[in-house]
């Protein structure tokens, strides 16, 4: 055989080996997600996805939530993102999607997502126009938890649809009848747009307030805000836990389980943690309190998965997301860990499941809370924004964190006879919100994406 023929055959073998090697490696989908139990379970179960899809390999980066948000925000601006799947909430998904940083759900996956087993109120939080920029993995609203054994002992009843002033009256009566042994409420006071402001925003909505009027002028100094904030501070002062300004979801969950408070208004996500506790039979559930209106009185949130627009493995990334948010995946969780660990709040089928309903005494009130929300209309007054406990704008995190810090300080320094400080604080917060909005619109008009 001559040397040219030998070289030709050798080249063919090298080419064949390269093709085989490339086929074996397949596509790598890099997943960025938050370090919590749900995501760690998913990471373990993802071996099932890889077996079913041998051409796709998953690579995980699991980090703290605050690190994740900043990491993804910066990564989504890159022409060559490091990650192919982001873990995002309702705030980021549509903002980044609307600005071109995220890929929309492929047409063959999308269809009419409100008609394919999703809870409509949850899936629409990932929608801009007729495009969806993510699929939800877990959803929540807010409800009222209370110790029915304590209230029953003192012949008191928590109504199915409580009001905030009615809750205050119940706590006062419980304190009186128990000689001060009971009558405490757990409410968020820790500063942050996702901590105390999640609760405060819904309370303001229920008092008839809104974040902005239709001209995008802040209404934080309005009478509705004044009424809501004074009530919140007074309620925390009289019936809240000592040091309430340091307590967020995690601290209040622990306090409620210890029996430090008799009533708690917070996320439906706490249902699973309460169900695992020995006092579970003594806990009952009601809708979140309202006041002059029930519109916007309980929040709506979901974590989901999205794909950056610049990812070069978008089809594989969306295939993984479709699996991770499916009823098939939920059944996989139930089979391997138990029905109590199925991510709640996204699929209607879960709330029709007899096993889940037997386990979750909170199922009915949870699905009712979620379905009572309207992501596009959270106030009885006209509004120009989407969102219930947050405003779906680039500057809201700054505005919410700023006001959350001011309110935590007011709570720590609360003087029931000092009304001027509350008025001055809300007026200053109004100026801050207006300035933040003007800056955000200035940048947007010049196509400058400064969102972090």
PDB file of C-alpha atoms in Angstrom, residues 188 190-202 204 211 225 229 389-390 396 399-401 403-405 407:
ATOM      1  CA  UNK A 188     -41.929  39.723  59.633  1.00  0.00           C
ATOM      2  CA  UNK A 190     -36.424  41.911  59.234  1.00  0.00           C
ATOM      3  CA  UNK A 191     -35.601  44.457  56.526  1.00  0.00           C
ATOM      4  CA  UNK A 192     -35.638  43.459  52.867  1.00  0.00           C
ATOM      5  CA  UNK A 193     -37.850  43.589  49.800  1.00  0.00           C
ATOM      6  CA  UNK A 194     -38.436  39.847  50.175  1.00  0.00           C
ATOM      7  CA  UNK A 195     -38.708  39.919  53.987  1.00  0.00           C
ATOM      8  CA  UNK A 196     -40.680  42.588  55.858  1.00  0.00           C
ATOM      9  CA  UNK A 197     -41.815  44.298  52.652  1.00  0.00           C
ATOM     10  CA  UNK A 198     -43.504  41.127  51.392  1.00  0.00           C
ATOM     11  CA  UNK A 199     -45.846  41.293  54.377  1.00  0.00           C
ATOM     12  CA  UNK A 200     -46.106  45.092  54.501  1.00  0.00           C
ATOM     13  CA  UNK A 201     -46.964  45.369  50.800  1.00  0.00           C
ATOM     14  CA  UNK A 202     -49.916  43.005  51.142  1.00  0.00           C
ATOM     15  CA  UNK A 204     -50.936  48.136  52.406  1.00  0.00           C
ATOM     16  CA  UNK A 211     -47.092  51.599  45.309  1.00  0.00           C
ATOM     17  CA  UNK A 225     -49.981  53.831  53.539  1.00  0.00           C
ATOM     18  CA  UNK A 229     -47.932  51.381  58.562  1.00  0.00           C
ATOM     19  CA  UNK A 389     -45.921  42.105  47.204  1.00  0.00           C
ATOM     20  CA  UNK A 390     -43.396  43.584  44.788  1.00  0.00           C
ATOM     21  CA  UNK A 396     -37.911  47.806  42.959  1.00  0.00           C
ATOM     22  CA  UNK A 399     -36.842  50.785  46.682  1.00  0.00           C
ATOM     23  CA  UNK A 400     -38.098  47.788  48.654  1.00  0.00           C
ATOM     24  CA  UNK A 401     -34.818  47.291  50.506  1.00  0.00           C
ATOM     25  CA  UNK A 403     -38.126  51.189  52.745  1.00  0.00           C
ATOM     26  CA  UNK A 404     -37.717  47.841  54.497  1.00  0.00           C
ATOM     27  CA  UNK A 405     -34.725  49.226  56.352  1.00  0.00           C
ATOM     28  CA  UNK A 407     -39.559  50.391  58.671  1.00  0.00           C
TER      29      UNK A 407
END
